[in-house]
Amino acid sequence: MKPYHFILVTFMLLASIATAQQRPQYTQYVFNNYLLNPALSGIENYADVKMGYRKQWAGITNAPKTSFITANWNLGSDYLWRNALSLPEKGDDPMSKNYMQNYTASPAHHGMGVTAVLDKTGPISRLDANVTYAYHLQLANTLNLSVGAAVGLTNIALDVNALLLENASDPALSNTIVNQVKPDLGLGLWLYGARFFAGVAAQQIIPQKLSFTNDPSYNSGKEVAHYFITAGYKLFIDDEIAAIPSVMVKSVRPTPVSVDMNLKVSFRDRLWVGGSYRRNDSYSALVGFNMSKLINLTYSYDFTTSDLNKVSNGTHEIVLGLQLNNIYEVLSTTRMW
């Protein structure tokens, strides 16, 4: 293949990527739904910080690698008591049925946060940086509805040095767009009570053209919106063990709808194990340990079930969580889920 033709084929492939799923996927999203839904900003009474790394399809050269850091907190100096942002008393079991039976909704309040996600696949890297805000409305004595928005920028870069060409100075490269910055906007709703949650969210909803060349024959790419529907419910097995089944439906046209089903089993909120199934894609095993009121650590491994399992060694994801200014000494990561 002539070098110029190779460049054109590369641009066609990049254009096809630009019209498919463009945001990274996560196995542990259910324990950090804030990554997907800005309406969770400030849902806790402490500053919730998480740092994660995901290596997808290990064994495949240039497969996706994702790093992220998120932080969100409740605005205001007052600590809320016996509500969605706190637990009953210092040292009390956060999984206690009594807490659930005496649960009261959080008073109306504001929350904000920041997210930064770096995703790299082959020669393409993407950095999404956002500031988020949410308002938590008290609908009833035991029910809250939060509305949130994420505003920021997306930087998409193409590393032309990663393209293997017969002629490194091929004139086709003169038309290459190696870096582009796009505005970003996401919206979300989150309904939550003592034992359930449900949410809807949309990411990158501002229409944007996305092209890696100035050649008009290969600039049909565009950013597409990502939509998420999530729900979960807590079931008590006994006073010390709780199970939380949940589901997420993701829609990113023109790719098929993705469905995730999850189950987490928590032991006195100190140790938990779980499993996840993504339709036509993978099974996952998850484990987490709340080391102290400050630090928690989680890990997941995906067993690929698609045709990629012939060349992939699965997917690894690890997340470190910090709970800053945790005055109630809560062990739980994201309180209930």
CSV table of C-alpha atoms in Angstrom, one decimal, residues 53-165:
chain,number,residue,atom,x,y,z
A,53,TYR,CA,-6.4,3.2,36.4
A,54,ARG,CA,-8.0,0.8,33.9
A,55,LYS,CA,-6.0,-1.4,31.5
A,56,GLN,CA,-8.4,-2.8,29.0
A,57,TRP,CA,-7.8,-6.0,27.0
A,58,ALA,CA,-4.4,-6.7,28.4
A,59,GLY,CA,-2.2,-8.5,25.8
A,60,ILE,CA,-3.4,-6.4,22.9
A,61,THR,CA,-0.9,-3.8,21.7
A,62,ASN,CA,-2.2,-0.2,22.0
A,63,ALA,CA,-5.4,-1.3,23.7
A,64,PRO,CA,-7.3,1.4,25.7
A,65,LYS,CA,-5.7,2.6,28.9
A,66,THR,CA,-7.7,5.0,31.2
A,67,SER,CA,-6.6,7.1,34.2
A,68,PHE,CA,-8.9,9.3,36.2
A,69,ILE,CA,-9.2,11.4,39.3
A,70,THR,CA,-12.5,12.7,40.7
A,71,ALA,CA,-13.4,14.8,43.8
A,72,ASN,CA,-16.8,16.1,45.0
A,73,TRP,CA,-18.0,17.7,48.2
A,74,ASN,CA,-21.0,19.3,49.9
A,75,LEU,CA,-21.0,23.1,49.8
A,76,GLY,CA,-21.4,24.9,53.1
A,77,SER,CA,-19.8,24.7,56.5
A,78,ASP,CA,-22.7,22.9,58.3
A,79,TYR,CA,-22.6,19.1,58.8
A,80,LEU,CA,-25.9,17.5,58.2
A,81,TRP,CA,-27.1,15.0,60.9
A,82,ARG,CA,-29.1,11.8,60.5
A,83,ASN,CA,-29.7,12.2,56.8
A,84,ALA,CA,-28.4,11.2,53.4
A,85,LEU,CA,-25.0,12.9,54.0
A,86,SER,CA,-24.2,11.3,57.4
A,87,LEU,CA,-24.5,8.2,59.5
A,88,PRO,CA,-26.2,7.9,63.0
A,89,GLU,CA,-23.3,8.0,65.4
A,90,LYS,CA,-19.5,7.7,65.4
A,91,GLY,CA,-18.6,4.1,65.5
A,92,ASP,CA,-22.1,2.8,64.6
A,93,ASP,CA,-22.4,0.0,62.0
A,94,PRO,CA,-23.1,1.9,58.7
A,95,MET,CA,-24.9,-1.2,57.4
A,96,SER,CA,-27.3,-1.3,60.4
A,97,LYS,CA,-31.0,-1.9,59.7
A,98,ASN,CA,-31.8,0.6,62.4
A,99,TYR,CA,-30.2,3.3,60.4
A,100,MET,CA,-32.3,2.4,57.3
A,101,GLN,CA,-35.5,2.3,59.4
A,102,ASN,CA,-34.8,5.7,60.9
A,103,TYR,CA,-33.4,7.2,57.7
A,104,THR,CA,-34.4,10.8,56.9
A,105,ALA,CA,-33.8,12.7,53.7
A,106,SER,CA,-31.0,15.3,53.3
A,107,PRO,CA,-32.1,18.9,53.6
A,108,ALA,CA,-31.8,20.8,50.4
A,109,HIS,CA,-28.2,21.6,49.7
A,110,HIS,CA,-25.6,22.3,47.0
A,111,GLY,CA,-22.6,20.2,45.9
A,112,MET,CA,-19.8,20.6,43.4
A,113,GLY,CA,-16.7,18.7,42.2
A,114,VAL,CA,-14.1,18.2,39.5
A,115,THR,CA,-13.3,15.3,37.2
A,116,ALA,CA,-10.3,14.6,34.9
A,117,VAL,CA,-10.2,11.5,32.7
A,118,LEU,CA,-7.2,10.6,30.4
A,119,ASP,CA,-8.0,7.9,27.9
A,120,LYS,CA,-5.5,6.6,25.3
A,121,THR,CA,-6.1,4.1,22.5
A,122,GLY,CA,-3.4,3.6,20.0
A,123,PRO,CA,-2.3,6.9,18.5
A,124,ILE,CA,-5.3,8.8,19.9
A,125,SER,CA,-5.4,10.3,23.4
A,126,ARG,CA,-8.3,12.1,25.0
A,127,LEU,CA,-8.4,14.3,28.1
A,128,ASP,CA,-11.8,15.3,29.6
A,129,ALA,CA,-11.7,17.9,32.4
A,130,ASN,CA,-15.0,19.1,34.0
A,131,VAL,CA,-16.3,21.1,36.9
A,132,THR,CA,-19.6,19.8,38.2
A,133,TYR,CA,-22.5,21.2,40.3
A,134,ALA,CA,-25.6,19.7,41.8
A,135,TYR,CA,-28.6,20.8,43.8
A,136,HIS,CA,-30.1,18.2,46.1
A,137,LEU,CA,-33.9,18.8,46.7
A,138,GLN,CA,-35.8,17.1,49.5
A,139,LEU,CA,-38.9,15.6,48.0
A,140,ALA,CA,-40.2,13.9,51.1
A,141,ASN,CA,-39.1,12.8,54.5
A,142,THR,CA,-37.1,9.9,53.1
A,143,LEU,CA,-36.5,10.9,49.5
A,144,ASN,CA,-34.1,13.3,47.6
A,145,LEU,CA,-33.8,14.3,44.0
A,146,SER,CA,-30.6,15.9,42.8
A,147,VAL,CA,-30.1,17.7,39.5
A,148,GLY,CA,-26.5,18.2,38.2
A,149,ALA,CA,-24.4,19.6,35.3
A,150,ALA,CA,-20.8,19.1,34.2
A,151,VAL,CA,-19.1,21.8,32.2
A,152,GLY,CA,-15.6,21.6,30.8
A,153,LEU,CA,-13.3,21.0,27.9
A,154,THR,CA,-12.1,17.9,25.9
A,155,ASN,CA,-8.7,17.8,24.3
A,156,ILE,CA,-8.2,15.2,21.6
A,157,ALA,CA,-4.7,14.5,20.3
A,158,LEU,CA,-3.3,12.4,17.5
A,159,ASP,CA,0.3,11.2,17.8
A,160,VAL,CA,1.5,11.0,14.2
A,161,ASN,CA,4.8,9.6,15.4
A,162,ALA,CA,2.9,6.4,16.4
A,163,LEU,CA,1.8,5.9,12.7
A,164,LEU,CA,4.2,3.6,11.0
A,165,LEU,CA,4.8,5.0,7.5
